[in-house]
Amino acid sequence: MQSFDLETEGLRKLNVSLHAQSNDTNQTAWEITNPKGSHAIAVGLDAPIEVTVLGPTGYYCGGMNKQATVHVKGSAGPGVAENMMSGKVVIDGDASQYAGATAHGGLLVIKGNASSRCGISMKGVDIVVHGNIGHMSAFMAQSGNLVVLGDAGDALGDSLYEANLFVRGTVKSLGADCIKKDMRPEHLEILKCLLAEAEADAKPEEFTRYGSARKLYNFDVDNASAY
Amino acid sequence: MTNKPDNTIPRTVPIQSATFSNPVNAEIRRAAATGIYDIRGGGSKRKVPHFDDLLFLGASISRYPLEGYREKCETKVTLGTRFASKPIELDIPITIAGMSFGSLSGGAKEALGRGATMAGTSTTTGDGGMTEEERGHSNKLIYQYLPSRYGMNPDDLRRCDAIEIVVGQGAKPGGGGMLLGQKISDRVAEMRNLPKGIDQRSACRHPDWTGPDDLEIKILELREITNWEKPIYVKIGGARPYFDTTLAIKAGADVVVLDGMQGGTAATQDVFIENVGQPILACIRQAVEALQELDMHRKVQLVVSGGIRGGADVAKALALGADAVAIGTGALIALGDNDPRWEDEYQKLGTTAGAYDDWHEGNDPAGITTQTPELMKRFDPVEGGRRLSNYLKVMTLEAQTIARACGKNHVHNLEPEDLVALTLEAAAMARIPLSGTDWWPGKPGTNF
Ligand SMILES: Cc1cc2nc3c(=O)[nH]c(=O)nc-3n(C[C@H](O)[C@H](O)[C@H](O)COP(=O)(O)O)c2cc1C
């Protein structure tokens, strides 16, 4: 286990050390102490390493992650795991706005609640939130799966494309072009896997699926008020 | 009895309304028939105060000129000297602006890379991500970081030479992008992670930051990901250049890219292009003022764009305080866009060479703004690259010609004092004296 005190050694040195790890590194386990809400912790990683952050993080923790597992034992600030490509980011506490924004792949698990715009513009990532999510979540979501064990706020899935949204609790309101959809066997299968991977205690059958009505895909003057 | 017109009485001639002109009325009829606003490519077509309204004074007894071909006039420029460990070094102060793959064909992107590389300058990606054609053929490639984040990935961030965070574009400050279904080929759809054939709306605002304080943290993140090597540009539309330049500097930008309202776009509502944003002439001095007040002029570099056509425009932009310029439309024309050789086909599309702007429809006879294979075949990237390189070299020679005439051994030594304005508007906007006077409206210490 490599231990790194962020307060004394600084952000630059941390990210340089993590970027220096390659696919066959034997320094696979890293522990970061004293994060104290710092921004850009463990960003741009590209190696199969496990990074544990002992405390809360600021903006963009785990941003653009590839391959690595980043585990925050605390809450995360805005844009956690933004544009993640692969790997896994786990937040034990709550996550602020734009969690998983534009992420292309990998798995983001938030054990607490996520704030507004969770999964905004997501492009293939899987996101599992054990608690609730805020308004405008999955706005313009392109692909991937957003799973919410609690409730969703206003305007869920506004203008979304092909992402699947699964909510177990209530949805305050649906955004433009977002509708309730049938749960087919393949969706139950996706849910089963994601819930297991995210260590979430829920059954696939308890969820409702939402997705795009695909009415805004090509401009139509009769839908003008929805644009 | 018949009512015969009395030919002896003079009649009023038919008078067209200046307000409800024929083009205006045609647009009303078009709107009434379709129910959708007009979407088009290109920049503002209306006449606005521009570089044409400025003149150089040249040399005189008190300023002596440099000998053409004998005495050197340097054109090199370095961008990104503030924080980046690997700044961008260019041979000429003219760069190729970001134009999206999707709006342009792969071949056109390749030609931009080839031409820019031959001329010793950089090219820029655009919405939709980085293509191999472009990376492979561009010696210096700037990677745009846009609100849509289509195709954004850390590998391309690591293999680019600089990062440009796009906040706004001159053609549409506050507007997002549009790529209509006709142009969403399999390749474009895959790069953007969206279904084929749908209209793609690129967001107008970044998904994970708002405001200058967030931008500072976003810049920190991008620097950390790329190990503080690559210059970070921030591109703004000509909305509030004084404040936006100030805030971009505060947020940690290495380079500010400022795009005026004449700047081209791939596709946007005509009403947006013609009515939002300011002419580049009015923007440059405001941005330079912000740089100077923060003691950052020439430390944070300023790249300006929007209607730059020839070496005179380049020289004037530099004299007003810019470090370099960027070109979009001019580069496309050099590649062959709107060339009269395709006139028959423009006619079939209901337009004429020089006016063709329905780039979003993907039917470009010149094979540049299209994803249709048969049309793309008409465009030769090698030939296109050579033409672009020629054009860039001519612009550079022209700018040097003017700089030498003004006695400068580097194009960056051109200064506002070398200029006069032809109109009151240009004088006020560029803060340059009206020709024949030592005054401009708003000059400090004057009562106007
Ligand atoms: C076809 C086309 C596509 C463009 N795509 C983008 C883009 O993806 N991102 C961007 O920031 N600007 C884009 N622009 C704007 C240019 O980067 C630049 O600001 C503008 O073209 C400069 O003005 P000029 O065309 O008068 O030279 C595009 C312009 C054109 C003509």
XYZ file of C-alpha atoms and ligand atoms in Angstrom:
706
model
C 0.000 0.000 0.000
C 1.332 3.410 -1.038
C 0.240 6.122 1.374
C 0.129 9.747 0.269
C -0.541 12.743 2.502
C -2.136 15.284 0.164
C -1.752 18.126 2.625
C 2.008 17.864 2.934
C 2.919 16.535 -0.520
C 0.499 18.465 -2.717
C -1.798 17.783 -5.652
C 0.785 17.977 -8.428
C 2.957 15.296 -6.883
C -0.063 13.086 -6.282
C -1.263 13.134 -9.872
C 2.282 12.754 -11.230
C 2.771 9.672 -9.043
C -0.541 8.176 -10.125
C 0.078 8.942 -13.815
C 3.452 7.199 -13.564
C 1.705 3.856 -12.992
C 1.465 1.637 -16.038
C -0.596 -1.435 -16.846
C 1.883 -3.788 -15.187
C 2.615 -1.688 -12.103
C 2.984 -3.522 -8.829
C 2.050 -0.423 -6.836
C -1.630 -1.172 -7.252
C -2.980 0.117 -3.943
C -2.883 3.798 -3.013
C -4.285 5.586 -0.012
C -4.682 9.357 0.075
C -4.979 11.082 3.415
C -6.057 14.646 4.184
C -7.943 15.340 0.948
C -9.891 18.091 2.746
C -12.084 18.879 -0.240
C -9.230 19.435 -2.693
C -10.098 19.623 -6.385
C -8.893 17.408 -9.228
C -7.789 14.506 -7.047
C -6.773 11.412 -9.038
C -7.726 12.820 -12.441
C -6.671 11.378 -15.783
C -5.622 7.990 -14.386
C -4.897 5.226 -16.859
C -3.783 2.091 -15.025
C -5.499 -0.752 -13.143
C -4.790 0.700 -9.695
C -6.978 1.155 -6.622
C -6.985 4.571 -5.052
C -8.728 5.125 -1.730
C -9.342 8.692 -0.619
C -9.835 9.044 3.119
C -12.179 11.998 3.379
C -14.183 14.423 1.256
C -13.100 15.599 -2.206
C -13.726 18.835 -4.126
C -14.499 19.226 -7.830
C -13.820 16.584 -10.488
C -12.412 13.768 -8.375
C -11.644 10.825 -10.680
C -12.216 12.993 -13.771
C -11.535 11.273 -17.125
C -10.687 8.049 -15.343
C -9.577 4.998 -17.319
C -9.142 1.554 -15.749
C -8.557 2.698 -12.160
C -10.828 2.244 -9.167
C -11.202 5.384 -7.077
C -12.981 4.973 -3.756
C -13.866 8.104 -1.786
C -14.543 7.445 1.875
C -16.466 10.643 2.235
C -18.547 12.921 0.049
C -17.601 14.239 -3.378
C -17.875 17.725 -4.850
C -19.215 18.693 -8.280
C -18.404 16.717 -11.406
C -17.122 13.552 -9.769
C -15.950 11.046 -12.424
C -16.741 13.532 -15.183
C -16.037 12.072 -18.615
C -14.906 8.733 -17.120
C -13.979 6.255 -19.862
C -13.677 3.013 -17.886
C -12.902 1.723 -14.388
C -14.906 2.473 -11.288
C -15.523 5.385 -8.952
C -17.283 4.777 -5.632
C -18.459 7.528 -3.291
C -19.414 6.451 0.205
C -21.159 9.721 0.992
C -23.163 12.171 -1.127
C -22.160 13.640 -4.488
C -22.693 17.220 -5.571
C -23.920 18.446 -8.975
C -23.079 16.894 -12.349
C -21.910 13.536 -11.011
C -20.728 11.409 -13.923
C -21.230 14.226 -16.444
C -20.537 13.168 -20.063
C -18.892 9.930 -18.907
C -18.382 7.382 -21.657
C -17.900 4.209 -19.679
C -17.089 2.554 -16.375
C -19.236 2.456 -13.254
C -19.992 5.299 -10.845
C -21.522 4.297 -7.524
C -22.845 6.906 -5.118
C -23.871 5.390 -1.801
C -25.549 8.553 -0.555
C -27.575 11.048 -2.594
C -26.604 12.845 -5.779
C -27.489 16.463 -6.393
C -28.872 18.071 -9.547
C -27.783 17.144 -13.075
C -26.539 13.700 -12.140
C -25.560 11.908 -15.354
C -25.912 15.024 -17.484
C -25.021 14.286 -21.106
C -23.863 10.779 -20.129
C -22.371 8.883 -23.056
C -22.252 5.264 -22.014
C -21.400 5.191 -18.299
C -23.367 3.211 -15.723
C -24.351 5.174 -12.627
C -25.933 3.672 -9.510
C -27.174 6.032 -6.796
C -28.262 4.379 -3.566
C -30.153 7.479 -2.421
C -32.016 10.228 -4.319
C -31.014 12.403 -7.270
C -31.745 16.098 -7.853
C -33.431 18.004 -10.663
C -32.440 17.906 -14.342
C -30.672 14.611 -13.928
C -29.775 12.743 -17.135
C -30.314 15.932 -19.138
C -29.447 15.151 -22.789
C -28.242 11.716 -21.667
C -27.003 9.882 -24.731
C -26.386 6.306 -23.635
C -25.626 4.148 -20.617
C -27.720 3.356 -17.541
C -28.701 5.501 -14.569
C -30.061 3.523 -11.626
C -31.633 5.317 -8.660
C -32.767 3.442 -5.562
C -34.458 6.507 -4.069
C -36.435 9.316 -5.718
C -35.693 11.606 -8.678
C -36.232 15.372 -8.742
C -37.847 17.560 -11.377
C -37.364 17.230 -15.132
C -35.758 13.805 -15.127
C -34.230 12.901 -18.477
C -35.008 16.137 -20.259
C -34.182 15.927 -23.981
C -32.572 12.565 -23.490
C -31.425 10.286 -26.250
C -30.817 6.567 -25.798
C -29.865 6.253 -22.114
C -31.914 3.994 -19.810
C -33.118 5.507 -16.540
C -34.276 3.191 -13.754
C -35.900 4.705 -10.661
C -37.197 2.723 -7.693
C -38.896 5.600 -5.871
C -40.923 8.523 -7.143
C -40.115 10.925 -9.963
C -41.143 14.495 -9.260
C -41.563 15.268 -12.957
C -40.295 14.056 -16.296
C -38.433 16.386 -18.654
C -39.266 17.017 -22.303
C -39.434 13.828 -24.380
C -38.825 11.529 -21.389
C -41.468 8.835 -20.852
C -42.112 5.745 -18.771
C -41.189 2.608 -20.677
C -41.770 -1.122 -20.424
C -39.277 -3.138 -18.472
C -38.162 -5.966 -20.740
C -36.119 -9.020 -19.676
C -32.887 -7.480 -20.958
C -33.454 -4.463 -18.724
C -34.014 -6.647 -15.682
C -30.769 -8.382 -16.542
C -28.873 -5.064 -16.779
C -30.342 -3.991 -13.450
C -29.466 -7.245 -11.770
C -25.821 -6.927 -12.771
C -25.524 -3.253 -11.896
C -27.200 -3.648 -8.497
C -24.840 -6.483 -7.663
C -21.772 -4.580 -8.810
C -22.858 -1.527 -6.832
C -23.616 -3.606 -3.720
C -27.116 -2.183 -3.730
C -29.806 -3.931 -1.763
C -32.771 -3.801 -4.155
C -34.591 -6.048 -6.606
C -34.771 -5.283 -10.335
C -38.561 -5.744 -10.313
C -38.985 -2.776 -7.961
C -37.784 -0.272 -10.570
C -39.549 1.659 -13.301
C -37.760 2.356 -16.565
C -37.786 5.727 -18.299
C -36.392 6.619 -21.680
C -36.766 8.779 -24.736
C -40.055 9.123 -26.600
C -37.795 10.054 -29.559
C -40.194 12.813 -30.593
C -37.540 15.517 -30.604
C -35.066 13.560 -32.703
C -35.866 15.490 -35.867
C -37.271 18.989 -35.806
C -41.040 19.164 -36.101
C -42.847 22.482 -35.841
C -45.684 20.872 -33.898
C -43.239 20.167 -31.055
C -41.825 23.706 -31.080
C -42.794 24.393 -27.475
C -40.634 21.492 -26.286
C -37.414 22.752 -27.826
C -68.434 55.212 -70.569
C -65.009 53.612 -70.030
C -62.516 54.716 -67.404
C -59.432 55.158 -69.507
C -56.253 56.077 -67.632
C -55.381 59.663 -68.272
C -51.827 59.478 -69.578
C -51.290 63.170 -69.143
C -51.256 62.920 -65.296
C -47.824 61.927 -63.875
C -48.063 58.732 -61.766
C -46.153 57.601 -58.700
C -43.573 54.962 -59.522
C -43.686 51.694 -57.552
C -41.523 52.102 -54.484
C -40.162 49.136 -52.563
C -40.168 49.523 -48.810
C -36.745 49.795 -47.223
C -38.198 48.182 -44.123
C -40.238 45.461 -45.801
C -37.721 44.789 -48.547
C -38.036 41.876 -50.956
C -35.639 39.646 -49.008
C -37.498 40.445 -45.770
C -40.837 39.640 -47.338
C -39.488 36.440 -48.828
C -38.359 35.384 -45.350
C -41.810 36.141 -43.927
C -43.364 33.967 -46.618
C -40.851 31.207 -45.985
C -41.568 31.307 -42.234
C -45.305 31.261 -42.864
C -44.987 28.261 -45.143
C -42.655 26.143 -42.987
C -43.034 27.135 -39.354
C -39.293 26.913 -38.697
C -36.619 29.554 -38.477
C -33.970 29.742 -41.141
C -30.858 27.757 -40.353
C -27.666 28.345 -42.290
C -23.899 28.289 -42.118
C -21.375 31.098 -42.450
C -21.121 34.353 -40.570
C -22.985 37.627 -40.484
C -23.761 38.785 -44.034
C -24.824 42.310 -43.182
C -22.289 45.109 -43.470
C -20.779 46.069 -40.132
C -17.806 48.305 -39.286
C -14.738 46.259 -40.105
C -11.015 46.348 -40.797
C -11.801 47.937 -44.184
C -12.624 51.083 -42.210
C -9.036 51.388 -40.993
C -5.953 52.491 -42.957
C -2.258 52.332 -42.232
C -0.282 55.555 -42.332
C 2.936 54.032 -43.625
C 6.335 55.662 -43.249
C 7.241 59.337 -43.400
C 10.158 61.562 -42.372
C 9.750 60.611 -38.726
C 9.232 56.862 -39.395
C 11.454 55.135 -41.897
C 10.436 51.970 -43.710
C 12.290 48.674 -43.986
C 13.551 47.430 -47.330
C 11.339 44.689 -48.791
C 13.228 41.360 -49.342
C 16.348 42.805 -47.663
C 15.483 43.726 -44.122
C 13.852 41.046 -42.060
C 10.314 41.323 -40.800
C 9.686 38.475 -38.375
C 6.349 36.704 -38.147
C 6.976 34.051 -35.496
C 4.605 33.851 -32.558
C 4.594 31.774 -29.376
C 1.269 31.001 -27.736
C 0.848 29.751 -24.191
C 3.841 31.172 -22.374
C 2.056 31.830 -19.100
C 1.764 28.399 -17.462
C 2.296 25.683 -20.063
C 5.642 23.924 -20.119
C 5.279 23.300 -23.867
C 4.009 26.480 -25.535
C 2.948 26.482 -29.188
C 5.514 27.985 -31.544
C 4.218 29.093 -34.915
C 6.013 30.514 -37.941
C 3.149 32.813 -38.842
C 0.561 34.674 -36.776
C -2.370 33.093 -38.627
C -3.977 29.926 -37.245
C -6.798 27.715 -38.477
C -9.924 28.053 -36.324
C -11.847 25.121 -34.884
C -14.287 23.610 -37.354
C -16.138 20.462 -36.486
C -15.734 17.111 -38.111
C -19.340 16.454 -39.015
C -19.842 19.896 -40.429
C -16.705 19.307 -42.539
C -15.730 16.069 -44.242
C -12.730 14.015 -43.142
C -10.940 15.069 -46.325
C -11.492 18.753 -45.607
C -10.089 18.295 -42.094
C -7.069 16.555 -43.573
C -6.528 19.421 -46.013
C -6.673 21.952 -43.171
C -4.002 19.965 -41.354
C -1.808 19.676 -44.422
C -2.090 23.349 -45.361
C -1.507 24.600 -41.837
C 1.502 22.329 -41.367
C 3.092 23.417 -44.653
C 2.674 27.046 -43.659
C 4.061 26.451 -40.161
C 0.922 27.019 -38.165
C -1.674 25.168 -36.088
C -5.099 23.814 -36.787
C -7.949 23.173 -34.380
C -10.457 20.322 -33.944
C -14.089 21.300 -33.308
C -17.340 19.831 -32.138
C -17.453 16.080 -32.695
C -13.967 15.145 -31.568
C -10.548 14.538 -33.088
C -10.131 12.608 -36.330
C -7.111 10.618 -37.401
C -6.955 12.583 -40.661
C -6.530 15.737 -38.687
C -4.134 14.527 -36.010
C -2.051 12.725 -38.585
C -1.655 15.722 -40.868
C -1.400 18.528 -38.320
C 1.971 19.243 -36.836
C 0.316 21.421 -34.173
C -3.232 20.506 -33.269
C -5.422 22.384 -30.801
C -8.116 20.176 -29.221
C -11.396 21.902 -28.479
C -13.162 21.249 -25.178
C -16.787 22.030 -25.967
C -20.053 21.911 -24.031
C -21.254 18.860 -25.977
C -18.051 16.919 -25.181
C -18.787 14.776 -28.227
C -15.837 12.441 -28.661
C -13.987 13.975 -25.714
C -11.485 11.557 -24.245
C -8.288 11.698 -22.217
C -6.171 9.966 -24.873
C -6.849 12.740 -27.365
C -6.222 15.296 -24.616
C -2.815 13.746 -24.125
C -1.967 13.679 -27.835
C -3.034 17.227 -28.686
C -0.678 20.205 -28.530
C -3.009 22.629 -26.759
C -6.528 22.621 -25.329
C -9.147 25.208 -26.252
C -12.083 25.551 -23.863
C -14.931 26.899 -25.960
C -17.190 29.239 -24.040
C -18.627 31.017 -27.036
C -18.389 31.626 -30.734
C -18.751 34.998 -32.469
C -21.503 33.815 -34.781
C -23.624 32.750 -31.828
C -22.472 33.819 -28.355
C -24.824 31.932 -26.053
C -25.851 29.383 -28.655
C -25.070 25.726 -28.998
C -24.325 23.701 -32.079
C -26.545 21.994 -34.582
C -25.869 19.152 -36.901
C -28.954 18.093 -38.766
C -29.798 14.487 -39.476
C -28.714 14.580 -43.122
C -25.098 14.836 -42.053
C -25.098 12.192 -39.346
C -23.327 9.395 -41.182
C -22.357 6.179 -39.402
C -18.934 7.583 -38.628
C -20.211 10.892 -37.267
C -22.871 9.092 -35.235
C -20.338 6.716 -33.723
C -17.898 9.462 -32.771
C -20.687 11.376 -31.068
C -22.307 8.318 -29.516
C -25.741 9.070 -30.949
C -28.183 7.365 -33.310
C -27.681 7.901 -37.031
C -29.862 10.397 -38.842
C -31.174 12.406 -35.878
C -30.763 16.153 -35.469
C -27.977 16.733 -33.012
C -28.138 19.613 -30.649
C -24.850 20.537 -29.023
C -25.378 22.114 -25.628
C -24.783 25.851 -25.295
C -23.357 25.614 -21.777
C -20.780 23.339 -20.263
C -22.343 20.455 -18.351
C -20.035 20.540 -15.347
C -19.131 24.140 -14.658
C -20.732 27.572 -14.651
C -19.059 30.914 -14.018
C -15.457 32.039 -13.612
C -14.732 30.331 -10.302
C -15.721 26.946 -11.667
C -13.769 27.639 -14.845
C -10.641 28.108 -12.789
C -11.118 24.664 -11.266
C -11.901 23.152 -14.669
C -8.645 24.564 -16.010
C -6.824 23.120 -13.011
C -8.308 19.703 -13.754
C -7.286 19.809 -17.428
C -3.780 20.896 -16.472
C -3.469 18.125 -13.924
C -4.633 15.543 -16.466
C -2.072 16.762 -19.018
C 0.731 17.475 -16.525
C 0.780 21.248 -17.032
C 2.377 20.763 -20.454
C -0.252 22.060 -22.820
C -1.356 25.635 -23.261
C -4.990 26.202 -22.325
C -6.879 28.570 -24.577
C -10.283 29.984 -23.689
C -12.444 30.906 -26.671
C -15.096 33.581 -26.238
C -17.619 35.142 -28.594
C -17.711 38.905 -29.031
C -20.256 39.526 -26.297
C -18.558 41.317 -23.379
C -14.900 41.136 -24.370
C -13.555 43.341 -21.592
C -15.158 41.321 -18.808
C -14.763 37.941 -20.465
C -11.068 38.522 -21.110
C -10.587 39.645 -17.517
C -12.377 36.560 -16.215
C -10.551 34.182 -18.546
C -7.225 35.564 -17.326
C -8.350 35.274 -13.731
C -9.400 31.685 -14.342
C -5.879 30.889 -15.529
C -6.046 30.902 -19.334
C -2.773 30.921 -21.270
C -4.414 32.251 -24.423
C -7.690 34.083 -25.068
C -9.367 33.446 -28.422
C -11.830 36.185 -29.281
C -14.302 35.668 -32.126
C -16.394 38.536 -33.507
C -19.878 38.396 -35.011
C -18.665 37.991 -38.579
C -17.130 34.664 -37.606
C -18.500 31.678 -39.442
C -20.433 28.764 -38.001
C -21.385 25.377 -39.383
C -25.087 25.894 -38.771
C -27.174 28.223 -36.637
C -30.350 30.228 -36.831
C -29.916 33.200 -39.182
C -31.548 35.441 -36.572
C -28.769 34.504 -34.152
C -25.943 35.066 -36.627
C -27.183 38.490 -37.650
C -28.357 39.867 -34.289
C -26.242 38.568 -31.419
C -22.661 39.586 -30.706
C -20.427 42.456 -31.729
C -18.154 43.035 -34.732
C -14.555 42.003 -34.107
C -13.406 45.586 -34.689
C -15.270 46.658 -31.543
C -13.963 43.762 -29.466
C -10.188 43.827 -29.845
C -9.382 47.019 -27.990
C -11.650 46.050 -25.113
C -9.849 42.740 -24.732
C -6.436 44.411 -24.993
C -7.490 46.928 -22.353
C -8.356 44.064 -20.006
C -4.989 42.415 -20.702
C -3.088 45.648 -20.122
C -4.879 46.472 -16.900
C -3.838 43.102 -15.511
C -0.316 43.507 -16.896
C -0.932 40.443 -19.053
C -0.659 41.875 -22.560
C 1.791 39.622 -24.497
C 1.946 37.308 -21.462
C -1.504 35.878 -22.054
C -1.749 35.840 -25.837
C -4.777 37.134 -27.713
C -5.950 35.402 -30.884
C -8.749 37.151 -32.764
C -11.080 35.977 -35.510
C -14.240 36.835 -37.376
C -14.038 38.014 -40.974
C -10.263 37.893 -41.456
C -9.676 37.667 -45.228
C -6.224 38.903 -46.161
C -2.906 40.194 -44.898
C -4.247 43.698 -44.340
C -6.832 42.346 -41.897
C -4.080 40.394 -40.142
C -1.852 43.478 -39.881
C -4.709 45.611 -38.555
C -5.713 43.018 -35.958
C -2.105 42.808 -34.760
C -1.747 46.594 -34.718
C -4.786 46.773 -32.447
C -2.990 44.476 -30.007
C -3.716 40.874 -31.001
C -0.865 38.334 -31.002
C -2.335 36.216 -33.786
C -5.502 35.685 -35.783
C -7.592 32.639 -36.663
C -9.428 31.991 -39.902
C -12.373 29.750 -40.712
C -14.370 30.946 -43.719
C -11.302 32.186 -45.595
C -9.676 28.782 -45.205
C -12.761 27.018 -46.580
C -12.854 29.345 -49.580
C -9.186 28.629 -50.214
C -10.044 24.918 -50.189
C -12.686 25.535 -52.844
C -15.890 26.344 -50.992
C -18.354 28.490 -52.991
C -16.159 28.284 -56.092
C -17.858 29.524 -59.300
C -16.739 26.340 -61.068
C -19.725 24.644 -59.411
C -22.178 27.372 -60.455
C -24.538 25.018 -62.311
C -24.960 22.969 -59.194
C -25.394 25.963 -56.925
C -28.189 27.076 -59.265
C -29.866 23.706 -58.879
C -29.760 24.190 -55.111
C -31.487 27.542 -55.572
C -28.423 29.664 -54.853
C -25.291 30.975 -56.489
C -21.541 30.774 -55.922
C -20.602 33.080 -53.067
C -24.034 32.882 -51.451
C -24.221 29.149 -50.771
C -24.655 28.739 -47.022
C -26.905 25.714 -46.506
C -23.911 23.762 -45.281
C -26.047 21.906 -42.754
C -27.945 20.160 -45.561
C -24.827 18.299 -46.568
C -25.195 18.831 -50.355
C -22.055 20.908 -50.857
C -21.099 20.689 -54.549
C -17.468 21.341 -53.593
C -17.424 18.287 -51.299
C -16.232 20.190 -48.218
C -19.218 20.655 -45.896
C -20.709 17.236 -46.533
C -20.597 13.627 -45.378
C -21.947 12.234 -48.654
C -19.294 9.947 -50.189
C -19.949 10.896 -53.849
C -19.567 14.597 -53.065
C -16.590 14.046 -50.764
C -14.784 12.331 -53.652
C -14.704 15.631 -55.533
C -12.391 17.130 -52.956
C -8.678 16.332 -53.079
C -7.087 16.874 -49.638
C -3.559 17.122 -51.034
C -4.492 19.803 -53.548
C -6.670 21.512 -50.913
C -3.776 21.564 -48.466
C -1.495 23.133 -51.029
C -4.043 25.832 -51.819
C -4.525 26.622 -48.141
C -0.779 26.828 -47.609
C -0.464 29.229 -50.565
C -3.230 31.399 -49.177
C -1.633 31.494 -45.715
C 1.710 32.436 -47.239
C 0.175 35.232 -49.287
C -1.562 36.622 -46.206
C 1.718 36.531 -44.329
C 3.610 38.286 -47.128
C 0.920 40.951 -47.265
C 1.078 41.541 -43.521
C 4.883 41.762 -43.748
C 4.637 44.224 -46.634
C 2.528 46.527 -44.503
C 4.680 46.053 -41.424
C 7.841 46.922 -43.363
C 6.165 49.993 -44.799
C 5.478 51.040 -41.226
C 9.113 50.400 -40.307
C 8.582 47.292 -38.196
C 11.002 44.372 -38.020
C 8.336 42.151 -36.449
C 4.652 42.128 -37.275
C 4.011 42.379 -33.535
C 5.573 45.811 -33.520
C 2.613 47.211 -35.432
C 0.689 49.499 -33.095
C -2.490 51.567 -32.941
C -0.448 54.668 -33.769
C 0.114 53.220 -37.243
C -3.604 53.417 -38.001
C -6.317 55.941 -38.849
C -10.043 55.334 -39.208
C -12.196 56.154 -42.215
C -15.492 56.416 -40.381
C -16.628 57.746 -37.033
C -18.001 54.325 -36.120
C -14.707 52.593 -36.762
C -12.852 55.373 -34.940
C -15.017 54.931 -31.856
C -14.946 51.131 -31.886
C -11.227 50.700 -32.551
C -10.203 53.799 -30.572
C -8.241 55.030 -33.570
C -8.242 58.681 -34.695
C -10.533 59.624 -37.520
C -8.450 60.208 -40.630
C -7.297 63.826 -40.773
C -7.861 64.388 -37.040
C -6.246 63.357 -33.790
C -9.564 62.467 -32.270
C -12.025 59.619 -31.854
C -15.396 59.599 -30.124
C -14.841 58.635 -26.505
C -11.158 59.596 -26.473
C -10.174 60.344 -22.869
C -9.884 64.057 -22.195
C -12.265 65.051 -24.975
C -15.833 66.207 -24.480
C -17.622 64.112 -27.001
C -17.857 25.204 -40.988
C -17.510 25.826 -39.678
C -17.527 25.040 -38.538
C -17.203 25.591 -37.306
N -17.178 24.784 -36.192
C -16.783 25.296 -35.006
C -16.626 24.468 -33.872
O -16.853 23.266 -33.919
N -16.198 25.037 -32.718
C -15.904 26.375 -32.636
O -15.504 26.847 -31.585
N -16.042 27.178 -33.694
C -16.459 26.678 -34.878
N -16.529 27.499 -35.963
C -16.119 28.916 -35.834
C -14.648 29.081 -36.116
O -13.874 28.430 -35.142
C -14.205 30.558 -36.093
O -14.572 31.121 -34.868
C -14.771 31.382 -37.216
O -14.919 30.609 -38.375
C -13.868 32.569 -37.468
O -14.414 33.483 -38.334
P -14.243 33.461 -39.930
O -15.044 32.304 -40.408
O -14.833 34.738 -40.372
O -12.803 33.333 -40.254
C -16.874 26.970 -37.208
C -16.851 27.750 -38.370
C -17.159 27.214 -39.589
C -17.113 28.092 -40.800
